[in-house]
Coordinates of C-alpha atoms in Angstrom, one line a residue:
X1337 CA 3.7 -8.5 12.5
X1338 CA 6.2 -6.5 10.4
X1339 CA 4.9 -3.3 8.5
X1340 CA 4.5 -4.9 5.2
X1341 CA 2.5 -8.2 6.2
X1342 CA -0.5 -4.6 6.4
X1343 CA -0.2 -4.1 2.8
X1344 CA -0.4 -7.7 2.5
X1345 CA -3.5 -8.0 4.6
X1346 CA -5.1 -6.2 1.9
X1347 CA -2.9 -7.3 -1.2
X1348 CA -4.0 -11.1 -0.3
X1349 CA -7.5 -10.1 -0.5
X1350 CA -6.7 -8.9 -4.1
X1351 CA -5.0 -11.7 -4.8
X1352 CA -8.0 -14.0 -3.8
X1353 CA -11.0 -12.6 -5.2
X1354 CA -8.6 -11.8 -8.6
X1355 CA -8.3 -15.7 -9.4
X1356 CA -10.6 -16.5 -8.6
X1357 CA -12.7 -14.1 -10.9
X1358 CA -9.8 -15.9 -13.5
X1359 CA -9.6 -19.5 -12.7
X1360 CA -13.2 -20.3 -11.5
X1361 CA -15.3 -18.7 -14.5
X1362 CA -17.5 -15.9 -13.5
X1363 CA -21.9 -16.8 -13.0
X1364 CA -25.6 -18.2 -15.4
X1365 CA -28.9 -19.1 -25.7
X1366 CA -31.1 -17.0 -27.8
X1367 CA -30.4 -13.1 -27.3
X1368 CA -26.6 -12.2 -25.2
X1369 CA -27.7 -11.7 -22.0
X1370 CA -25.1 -11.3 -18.8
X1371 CA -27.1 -14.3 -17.9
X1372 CA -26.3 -16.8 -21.1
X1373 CA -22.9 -14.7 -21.6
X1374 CA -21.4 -16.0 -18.3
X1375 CA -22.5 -19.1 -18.9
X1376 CA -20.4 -19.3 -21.4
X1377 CA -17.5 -18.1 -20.0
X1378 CA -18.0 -20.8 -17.0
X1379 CA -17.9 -23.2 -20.2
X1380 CA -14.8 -21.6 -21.6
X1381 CA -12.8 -21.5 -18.3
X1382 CA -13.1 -25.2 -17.3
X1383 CA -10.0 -25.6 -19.1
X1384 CA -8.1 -22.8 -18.1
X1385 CA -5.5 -24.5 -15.4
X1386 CA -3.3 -21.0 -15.2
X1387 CA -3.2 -17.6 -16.0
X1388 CA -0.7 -14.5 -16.4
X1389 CA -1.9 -11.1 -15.0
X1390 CA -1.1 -7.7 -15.2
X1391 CA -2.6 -5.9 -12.0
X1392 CA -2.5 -1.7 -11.2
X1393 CA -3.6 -1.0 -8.0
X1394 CA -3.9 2.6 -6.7
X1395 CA -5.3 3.1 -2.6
X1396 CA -5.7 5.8 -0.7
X1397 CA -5.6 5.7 3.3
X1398 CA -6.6 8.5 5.5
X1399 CA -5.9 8.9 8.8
X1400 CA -7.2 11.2 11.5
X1401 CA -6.3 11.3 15.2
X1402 CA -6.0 13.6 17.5
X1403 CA -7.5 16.8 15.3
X1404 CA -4.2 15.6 12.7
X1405 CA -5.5 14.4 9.3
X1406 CA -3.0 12.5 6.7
X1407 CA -2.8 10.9 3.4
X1408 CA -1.3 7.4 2.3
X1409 CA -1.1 6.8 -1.5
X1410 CA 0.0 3.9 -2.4
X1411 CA 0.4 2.2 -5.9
X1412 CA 1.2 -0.8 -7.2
X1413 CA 2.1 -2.4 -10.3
X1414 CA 1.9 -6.0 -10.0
X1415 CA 3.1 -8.8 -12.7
X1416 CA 1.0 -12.0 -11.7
X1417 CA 1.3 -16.1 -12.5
X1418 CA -1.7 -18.4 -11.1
X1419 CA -1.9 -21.5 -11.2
X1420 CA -5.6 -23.7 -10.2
X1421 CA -4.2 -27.0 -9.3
X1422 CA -2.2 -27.4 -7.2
X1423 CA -3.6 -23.3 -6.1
X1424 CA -0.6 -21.3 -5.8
X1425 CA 0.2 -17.6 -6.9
X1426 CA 3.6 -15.8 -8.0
X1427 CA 3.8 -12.0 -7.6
X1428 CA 6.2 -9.5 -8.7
X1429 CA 5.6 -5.8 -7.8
X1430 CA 6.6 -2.7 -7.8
X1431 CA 5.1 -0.2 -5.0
X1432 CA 5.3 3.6 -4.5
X1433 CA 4.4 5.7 -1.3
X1434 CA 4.0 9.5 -1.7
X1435 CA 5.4 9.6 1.9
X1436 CA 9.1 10.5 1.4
X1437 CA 8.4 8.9 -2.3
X1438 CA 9.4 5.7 -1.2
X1439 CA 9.5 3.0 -3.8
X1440 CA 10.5 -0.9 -3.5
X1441 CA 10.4 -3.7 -5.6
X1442 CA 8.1 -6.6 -3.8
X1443 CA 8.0 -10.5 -4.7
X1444 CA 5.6 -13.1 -3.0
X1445 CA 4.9 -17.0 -3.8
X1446 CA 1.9 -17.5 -2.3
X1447 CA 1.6 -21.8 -2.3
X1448 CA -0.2 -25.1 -0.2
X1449 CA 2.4 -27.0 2.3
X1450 CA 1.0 -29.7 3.5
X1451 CA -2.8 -28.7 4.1
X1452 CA -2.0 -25.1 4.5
X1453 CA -2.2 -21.7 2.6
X1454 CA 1.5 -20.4 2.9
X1455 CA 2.6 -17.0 1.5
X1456 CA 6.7 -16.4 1.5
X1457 CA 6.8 -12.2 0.9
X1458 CA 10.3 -10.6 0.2
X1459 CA 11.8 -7.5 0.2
X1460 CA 14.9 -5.4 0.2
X1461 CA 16.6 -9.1 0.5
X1462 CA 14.5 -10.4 3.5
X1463 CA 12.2 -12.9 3.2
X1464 CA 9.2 -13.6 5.4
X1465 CA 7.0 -17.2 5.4
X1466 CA 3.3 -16.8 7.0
X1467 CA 0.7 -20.1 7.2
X1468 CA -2.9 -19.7 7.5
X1469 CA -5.6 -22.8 6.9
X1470 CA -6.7 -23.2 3.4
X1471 CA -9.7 -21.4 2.7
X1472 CA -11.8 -22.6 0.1
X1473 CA -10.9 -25.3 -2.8
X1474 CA -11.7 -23.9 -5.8
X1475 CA -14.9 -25.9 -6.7
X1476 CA -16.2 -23.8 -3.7
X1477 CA -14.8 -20.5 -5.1
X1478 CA -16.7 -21.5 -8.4
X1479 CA -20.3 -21.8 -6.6
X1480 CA -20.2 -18.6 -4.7
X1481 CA -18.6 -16.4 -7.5
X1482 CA -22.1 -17.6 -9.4
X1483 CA -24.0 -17.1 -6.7
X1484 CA -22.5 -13.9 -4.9
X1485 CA -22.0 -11.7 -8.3
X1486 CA -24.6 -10.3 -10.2
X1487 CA -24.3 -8.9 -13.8
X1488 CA -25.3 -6.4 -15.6
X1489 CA -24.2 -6.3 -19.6
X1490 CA -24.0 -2.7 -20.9
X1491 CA -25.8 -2.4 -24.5
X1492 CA -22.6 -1.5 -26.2
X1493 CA -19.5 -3.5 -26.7
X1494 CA -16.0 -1.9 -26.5
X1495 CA -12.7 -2.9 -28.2
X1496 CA -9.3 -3.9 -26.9
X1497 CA -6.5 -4.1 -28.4
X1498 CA -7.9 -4.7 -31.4
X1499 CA -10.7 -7.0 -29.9
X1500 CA -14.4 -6.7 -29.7
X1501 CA -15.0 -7.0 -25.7
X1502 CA -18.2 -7.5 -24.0
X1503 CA -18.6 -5.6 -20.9
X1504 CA -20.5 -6.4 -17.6
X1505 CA -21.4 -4.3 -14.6
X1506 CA -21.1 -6.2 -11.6
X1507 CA -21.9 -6.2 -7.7
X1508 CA -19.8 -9.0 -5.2
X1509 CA -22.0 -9.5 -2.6
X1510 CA -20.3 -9.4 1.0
X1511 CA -21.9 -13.0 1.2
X1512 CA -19.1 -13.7 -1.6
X1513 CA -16.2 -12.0 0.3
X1514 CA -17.4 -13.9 3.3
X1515 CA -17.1 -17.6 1.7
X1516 CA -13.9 -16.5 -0.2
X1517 CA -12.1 -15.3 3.1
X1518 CA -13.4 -18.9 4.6
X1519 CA -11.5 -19.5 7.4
X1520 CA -9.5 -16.4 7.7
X1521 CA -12.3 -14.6 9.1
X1522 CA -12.6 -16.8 11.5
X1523 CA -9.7 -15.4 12.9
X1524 CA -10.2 -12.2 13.0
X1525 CA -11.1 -12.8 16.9
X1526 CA -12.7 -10.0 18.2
X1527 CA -12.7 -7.8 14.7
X1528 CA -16.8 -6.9 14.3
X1529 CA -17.2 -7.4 10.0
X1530 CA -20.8 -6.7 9.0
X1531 CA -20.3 -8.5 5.5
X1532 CA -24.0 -7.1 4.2
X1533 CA -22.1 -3.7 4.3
X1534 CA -19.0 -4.8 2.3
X1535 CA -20.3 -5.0 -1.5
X1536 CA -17.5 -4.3 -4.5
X1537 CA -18.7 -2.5 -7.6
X1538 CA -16.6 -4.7 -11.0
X1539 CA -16.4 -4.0 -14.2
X1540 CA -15.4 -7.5 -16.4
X1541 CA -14.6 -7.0 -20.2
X1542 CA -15.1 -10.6 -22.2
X1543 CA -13.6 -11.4 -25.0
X1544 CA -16.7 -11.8 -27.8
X1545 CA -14.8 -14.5 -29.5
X1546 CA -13.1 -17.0 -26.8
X1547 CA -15.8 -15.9 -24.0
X1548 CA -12.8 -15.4 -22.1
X1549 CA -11.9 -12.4 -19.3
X1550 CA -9.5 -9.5 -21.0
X1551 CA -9.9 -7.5 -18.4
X1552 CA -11.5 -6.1 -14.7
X1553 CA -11.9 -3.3 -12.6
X1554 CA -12.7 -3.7 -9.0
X1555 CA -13.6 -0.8 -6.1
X1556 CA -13.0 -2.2 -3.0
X1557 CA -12.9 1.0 -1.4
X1558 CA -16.2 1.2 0.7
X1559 CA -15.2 -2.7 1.2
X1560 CA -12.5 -2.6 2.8
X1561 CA -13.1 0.3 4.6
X1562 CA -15.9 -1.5 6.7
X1563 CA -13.4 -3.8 7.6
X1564 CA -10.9 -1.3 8.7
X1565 CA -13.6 0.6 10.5
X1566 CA -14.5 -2.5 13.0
X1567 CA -10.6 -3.5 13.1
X1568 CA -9.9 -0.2 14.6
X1569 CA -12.6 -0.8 17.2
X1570 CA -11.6 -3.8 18.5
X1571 CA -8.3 -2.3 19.1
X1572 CA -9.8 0.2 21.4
X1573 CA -8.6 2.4 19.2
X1574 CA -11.0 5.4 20.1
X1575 CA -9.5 8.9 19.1
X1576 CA -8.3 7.6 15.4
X1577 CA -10.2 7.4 12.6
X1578 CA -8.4 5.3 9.5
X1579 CA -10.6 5.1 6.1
X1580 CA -9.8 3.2 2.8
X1581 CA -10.3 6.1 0.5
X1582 CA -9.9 5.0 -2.9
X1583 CA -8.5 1.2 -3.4
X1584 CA -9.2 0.6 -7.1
X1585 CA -7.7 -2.9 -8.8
X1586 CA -7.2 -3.0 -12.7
X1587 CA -6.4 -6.3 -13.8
X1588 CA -5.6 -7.4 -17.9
X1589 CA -5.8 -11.2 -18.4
X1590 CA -2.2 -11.6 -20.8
X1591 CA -2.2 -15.2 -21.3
X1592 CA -4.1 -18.8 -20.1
X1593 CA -2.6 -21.9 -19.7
X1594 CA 0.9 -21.4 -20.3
X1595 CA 2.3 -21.0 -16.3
X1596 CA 4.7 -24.1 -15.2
X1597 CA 4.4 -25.4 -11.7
X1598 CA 4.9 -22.0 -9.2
X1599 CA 7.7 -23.7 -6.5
X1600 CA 9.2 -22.0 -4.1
X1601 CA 12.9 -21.4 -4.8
X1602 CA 15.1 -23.4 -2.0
X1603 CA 17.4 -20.0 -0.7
X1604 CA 13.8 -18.0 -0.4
X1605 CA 12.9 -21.1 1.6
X1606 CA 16.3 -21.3 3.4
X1607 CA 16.0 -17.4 4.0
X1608 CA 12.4 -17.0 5.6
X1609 CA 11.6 -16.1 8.5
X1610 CA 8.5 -17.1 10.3
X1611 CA 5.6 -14.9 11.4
X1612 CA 2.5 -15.6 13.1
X1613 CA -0.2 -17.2 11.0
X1614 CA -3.2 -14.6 9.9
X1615 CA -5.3 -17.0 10.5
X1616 CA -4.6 -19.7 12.5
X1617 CA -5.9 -18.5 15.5
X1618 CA -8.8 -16.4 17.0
X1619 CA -6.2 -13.8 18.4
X1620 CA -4.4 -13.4 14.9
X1621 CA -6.2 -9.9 14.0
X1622 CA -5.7 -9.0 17.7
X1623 CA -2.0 -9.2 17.6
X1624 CA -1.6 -7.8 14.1
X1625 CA -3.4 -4.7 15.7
X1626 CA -2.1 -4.0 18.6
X1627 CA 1.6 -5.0 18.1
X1628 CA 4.5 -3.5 19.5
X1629 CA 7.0 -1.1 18.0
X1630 CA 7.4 -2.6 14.3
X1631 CA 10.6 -3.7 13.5
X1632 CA 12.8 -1.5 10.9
X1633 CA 12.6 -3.3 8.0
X1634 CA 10.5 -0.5 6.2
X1635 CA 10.6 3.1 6.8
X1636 CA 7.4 3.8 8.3
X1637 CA 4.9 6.2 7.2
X1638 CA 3.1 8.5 9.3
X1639 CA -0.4 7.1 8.5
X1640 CA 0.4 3.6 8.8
X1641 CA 1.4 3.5 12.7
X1642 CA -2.1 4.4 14.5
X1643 CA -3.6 1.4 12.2
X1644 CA -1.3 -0.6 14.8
X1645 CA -4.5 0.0 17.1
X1646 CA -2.1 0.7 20.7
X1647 CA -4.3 0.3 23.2
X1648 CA -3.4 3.5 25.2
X1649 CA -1.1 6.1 24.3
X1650 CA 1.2 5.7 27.3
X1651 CA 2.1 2.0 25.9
X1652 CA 3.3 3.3 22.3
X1653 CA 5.4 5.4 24.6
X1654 CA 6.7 3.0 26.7
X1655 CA 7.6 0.7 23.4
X1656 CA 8.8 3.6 21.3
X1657 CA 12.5 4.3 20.2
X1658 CA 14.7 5.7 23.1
X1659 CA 17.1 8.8 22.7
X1660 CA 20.5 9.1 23.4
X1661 CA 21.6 10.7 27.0
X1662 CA 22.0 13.8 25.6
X1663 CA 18.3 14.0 24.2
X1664 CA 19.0 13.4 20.4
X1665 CA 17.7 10.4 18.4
X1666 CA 20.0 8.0 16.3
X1667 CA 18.7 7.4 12.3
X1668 CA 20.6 3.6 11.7
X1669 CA 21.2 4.0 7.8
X1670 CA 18.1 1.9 6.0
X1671 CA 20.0 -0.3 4.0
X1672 CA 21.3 -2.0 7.3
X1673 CA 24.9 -0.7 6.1
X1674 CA 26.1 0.0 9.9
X1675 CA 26.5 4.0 8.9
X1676 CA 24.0 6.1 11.5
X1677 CA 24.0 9.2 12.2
X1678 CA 22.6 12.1 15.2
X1679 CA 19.5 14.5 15.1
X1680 CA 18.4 16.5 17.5
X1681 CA 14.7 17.1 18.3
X1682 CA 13.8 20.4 15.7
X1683 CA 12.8 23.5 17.2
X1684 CA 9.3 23.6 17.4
X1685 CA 8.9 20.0 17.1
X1686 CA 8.5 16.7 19.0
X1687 CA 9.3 13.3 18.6
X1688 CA 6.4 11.1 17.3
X1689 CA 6.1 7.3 19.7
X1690 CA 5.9 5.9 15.3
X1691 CA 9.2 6.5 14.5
X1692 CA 11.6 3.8 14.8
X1693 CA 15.8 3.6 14.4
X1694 CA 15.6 4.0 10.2
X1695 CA 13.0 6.7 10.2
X1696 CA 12.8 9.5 12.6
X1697 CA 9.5 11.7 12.0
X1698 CA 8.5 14.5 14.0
X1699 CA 5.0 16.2 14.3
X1700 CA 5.0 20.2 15.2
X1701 CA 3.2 21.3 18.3
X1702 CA 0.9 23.7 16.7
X1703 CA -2.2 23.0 18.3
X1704 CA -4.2 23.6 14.7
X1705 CA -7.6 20.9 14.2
X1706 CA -7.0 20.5 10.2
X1707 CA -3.4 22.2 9.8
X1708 CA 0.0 20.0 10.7
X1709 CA 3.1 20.0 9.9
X1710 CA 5.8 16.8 10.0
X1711 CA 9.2 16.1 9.4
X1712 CA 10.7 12.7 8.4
X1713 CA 14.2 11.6 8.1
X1714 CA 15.9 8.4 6.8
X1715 CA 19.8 7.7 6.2
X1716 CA 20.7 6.1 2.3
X1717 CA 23.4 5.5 0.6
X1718 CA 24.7 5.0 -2.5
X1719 CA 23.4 8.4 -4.8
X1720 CA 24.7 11.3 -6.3
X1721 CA 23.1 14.4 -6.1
X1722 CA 22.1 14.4 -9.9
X1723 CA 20.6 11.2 -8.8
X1724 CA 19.1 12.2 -6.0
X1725 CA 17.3 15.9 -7.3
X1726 CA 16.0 13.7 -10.3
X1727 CA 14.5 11.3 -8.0
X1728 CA 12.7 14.1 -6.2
X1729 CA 11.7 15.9 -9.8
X1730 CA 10.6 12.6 -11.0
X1731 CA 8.0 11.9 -8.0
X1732 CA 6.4 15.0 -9.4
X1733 CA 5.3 13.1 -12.1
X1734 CA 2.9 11.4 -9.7
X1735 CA 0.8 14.9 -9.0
X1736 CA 0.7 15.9 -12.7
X1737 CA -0.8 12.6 -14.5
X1738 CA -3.0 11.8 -11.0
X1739 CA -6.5 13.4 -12.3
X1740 CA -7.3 13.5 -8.2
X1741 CA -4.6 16.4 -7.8
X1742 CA -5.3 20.3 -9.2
X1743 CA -3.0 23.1 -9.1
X1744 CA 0.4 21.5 -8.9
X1745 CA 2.9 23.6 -8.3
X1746 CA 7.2 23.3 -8.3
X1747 CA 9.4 25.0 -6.8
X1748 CA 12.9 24.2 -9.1
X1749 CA 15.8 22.6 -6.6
X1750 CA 18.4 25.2 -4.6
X1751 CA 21.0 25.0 -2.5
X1752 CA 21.8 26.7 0.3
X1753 CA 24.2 26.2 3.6
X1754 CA 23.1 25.2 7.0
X1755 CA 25.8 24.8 9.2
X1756 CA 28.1 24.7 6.9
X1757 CA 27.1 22.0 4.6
X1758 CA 25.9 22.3 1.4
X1759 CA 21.7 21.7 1.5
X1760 CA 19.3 21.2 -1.3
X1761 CA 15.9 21.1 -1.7
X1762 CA 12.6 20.9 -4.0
X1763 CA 9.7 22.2 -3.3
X1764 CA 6.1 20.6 -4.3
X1765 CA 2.5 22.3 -3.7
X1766 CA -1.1 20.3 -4.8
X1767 CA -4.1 20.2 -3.8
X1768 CA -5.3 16.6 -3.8
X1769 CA -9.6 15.8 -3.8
X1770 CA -10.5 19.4 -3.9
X1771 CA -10.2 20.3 0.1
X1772 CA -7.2 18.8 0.8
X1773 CA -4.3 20.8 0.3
X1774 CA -0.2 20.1 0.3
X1775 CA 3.0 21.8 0.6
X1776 CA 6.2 19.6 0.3
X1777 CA 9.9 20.6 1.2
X1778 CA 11.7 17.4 -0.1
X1779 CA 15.4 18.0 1.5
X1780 CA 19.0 16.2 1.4
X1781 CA 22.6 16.6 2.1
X1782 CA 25.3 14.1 2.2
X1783 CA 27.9 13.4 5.1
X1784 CA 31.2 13.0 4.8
X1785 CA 31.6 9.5 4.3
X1786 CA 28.7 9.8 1.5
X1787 CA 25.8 8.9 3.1
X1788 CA 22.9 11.2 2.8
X1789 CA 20.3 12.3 5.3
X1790 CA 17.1 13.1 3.7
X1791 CA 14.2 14.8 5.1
X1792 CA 10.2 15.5 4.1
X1793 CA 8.7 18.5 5.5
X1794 CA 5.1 18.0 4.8
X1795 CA 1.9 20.3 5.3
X1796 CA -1.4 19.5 5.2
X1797 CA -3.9 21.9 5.4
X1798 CA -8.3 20.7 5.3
X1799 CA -10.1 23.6 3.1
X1800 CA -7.7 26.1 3.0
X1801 CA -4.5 26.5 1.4
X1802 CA -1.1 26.1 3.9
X1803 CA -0.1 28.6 5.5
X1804 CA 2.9 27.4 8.2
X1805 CA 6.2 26.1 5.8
X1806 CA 8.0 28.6 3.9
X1807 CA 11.9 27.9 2.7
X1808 CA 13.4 28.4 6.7
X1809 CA 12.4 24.5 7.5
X1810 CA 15.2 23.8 5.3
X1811 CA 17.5 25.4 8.3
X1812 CA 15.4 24.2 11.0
X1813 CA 14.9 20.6 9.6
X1814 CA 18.8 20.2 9.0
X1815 CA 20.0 22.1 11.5
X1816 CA 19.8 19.2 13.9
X1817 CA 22.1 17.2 12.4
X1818 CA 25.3 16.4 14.8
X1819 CA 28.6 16.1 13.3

């Protein structure tokens, strides 16, 4: 299963327990109670056949293995159209990774062909189709969002936008998640879920007026992580550690009843390929764990790869991206353009089993429990070099408005030569949660025929500031490349 079908493991589960919140009504007159209230937001949704949606979603992944302890943060920004009957979903997104500050534009139609849940996800111009059985009809989804959520309404009301909002505390029950997964957790083979564990915290703002959602917070965080914990140990997985740190969904409800029919546009369907169904069979979650080199079709970021769940080291090395006869490594240009270019192994550094032929990363072999260094290249096209130091300057944003990160610190762009080619670089410092603490050397130069090789020197240090890059990784990290 390609890279991205991960982030939609856990993007579908948004999706899901999202409209349903929206299209099923929410739970149980006299005084307001949460009781009586969402009672009358069950009356006021029977009528609501479709819904617009705004959705922010910011998660955090860590990942520890072998004493080497990593960040993914993700964010999404997600425009949303849901429809009841027939049950189908739209999505347009926009996603950001602070690993190399990657950022792509995502689109998904998510709709039933005959009798089955389908999901067509595209990307960078591919599109992928996956089938899973239906889970639940909606009539279903209705009974256990009543029965699996309980409510709390806070004594004060809030306004927004201009509108007086009631809002409720709420706990989904893992009983909930259970029903609403239906039949996809019955293929999740061999994957242990204890679903008493898995209870989500929500926040639900009603309108006061039309009793009708304007809005809903949901920590999944402690969730999900239960279910990451039990994936990785069914993929044998026993020296890594991968947690869901922070995976926090804010949704505002922009519209009802005003969504057309969601089809499928003929040239996505023409264009998709097919992947195996997530839930069409009791080894589903078995192959989606321990698959076999992922294909290129998004650069891969150094957390992501040990959620694969290899079975034994000496496999990921067997399956991992070969080098040239003369020991270097070939970085194919990401955009599929046909440009490529040579690096050599860095100094100090060796080649990490994760990489694959559109991004080369390296881990140092500083035998340090919670101090690492890695390097990651990828090949693009297409960018100037205003362009390409205010890309860098603008991913700074991300550490300055991010309440989680303290003490931010920039180093303004320079050039220097390596080589003989011009190479620049910013530098970025942060620590992010308190303990965790970040250096950054984001660095680029272009080839001849205009291509440019970028590289992401990144630090980590656990309870202590870093103390290994300084400004010569620019030479050692670029040195490599082979004219």
């Amino acid at each position: 299963m390609k890279k991205r079908t991960r982030y939609g493991l856990l993007l579908t589960l948004a999706l899901v327990l999202l409209s349903s919140v929206v299209l099923g009504g929410c739970g149980k007159k006299e005084k307001v109670t949460a009781e009586s209230l969402m009672e009358e937001v069950e009356a006021a949704m029977k009528d609501v056949k479709s819904a617009r949606m705004n959705l922010l979603a910011n998660i955090v992944m860590g990942i520890k293995q072998s004493g080497i302890s990593m960040d993914l943060k993700v964010d999404m920004d997600m425009d949303m159209e849901v429809t009841n009957d027939p049950p189908a979903a739209y999505v347009k997104a926009d996603m950001s990774m602070n690993l190399m500050g990657i950022s792509m534009e995502l689109e998904s139609y998510s709709v039933e062909e005959d009798g089955k849940q389908v999901t067509y996800s595209g990307m960078a111009g591919e599109w992928t189709r996956q089938e899973q059985p239906m889970a639940q009809k909606s009539a279903d989804m209705n009974a256990m969002i009543t029965g699996g959520t309980s409510y709390e309404l806070q004594d004060k009301m809030e306004k927004v936008d201009g509108r007086e909002v009631y809002v409720l505390n709420g706990k989904v029950s893992g009983k909930y998640m259970e029903g609403v997964m239906g039949e996809m957790s019955d293929g999740m083979g061999s994957v242990p879920i204890d679903w008493s564990k898995m209870e989500m915290n929500m926040v639900v703002k009603i309108d006061a007026k039309t009793k009708r959602p304007v809005a809903a917070e949901i920590d999944c965080g402690d969730a999900l992580g239960e279910l990451m914990k039990g994936a990785m140990g069914a993929a044998g997985v026993e020296d890594a550690e991968m947690s869901i740190q922070e995976f926090v969904m804010t949704c505002t409800y922009e519209s009802f009843n005003d969504v057309d029919e969601i089809v499928v546009p003929e040239d996505v369907k023409a264009a998709a390929k097919t992947e195996g169904a997530s839930g069409g069979s009791s080894d589903s979650l078995d192959n989606f764990l321990n698959n076999s080199q992922p294909e290129s079709d998004l650069p891969e970021a150094p957390s992501v790869p040990s959620a694969d769940g290899r079975r034994e080291e000496t496999e990921a090395e067997e399956e991992s991206l070969a080098p040239n006869a003369d020991g270097t490594y070939t970085l194919e240009n990401y955009w599929g353009s046909g440009g490529n270019v040579k690096l050599a192994v860095p100094s100090g550094y060796e080649f990490s089993v994760y990489s694959d032929s559109t991004y080369l990363l390296f881990n140092d072999t500083l035998d340090k429990d919670f101090d690492n260094v890695t390097l990651s290249y990828m090949l693009d096209k297409d960018y100037t070099e205003d362009e390409m130091t205010d890309y860098y300057m603008e991913n700074l944003k991300y550490y300055q408005e991010d309440e989680d990160f303290s003490e931010v610190n920039v180093q303004e762009k320079k050039t220097v030569q390596v080589n003989g080619r011009d190479v620049s670089y910013v530098r970025f410092s942060y620590v992010y949660d308190e303990d965790g603490y970040y250096t950054e050397y984001n660095i680029w130069t272009f080839l001849p025929d205009g291509q440019v090789v970028q590289c992401e020197a990144e630090e980590s240090s656990y309870g202590a500031p870093c103390e290994i890059l300084d400004d010569s990784i620019v030479e050692t990290a670029m040195s490599v490349i082979q004219n």
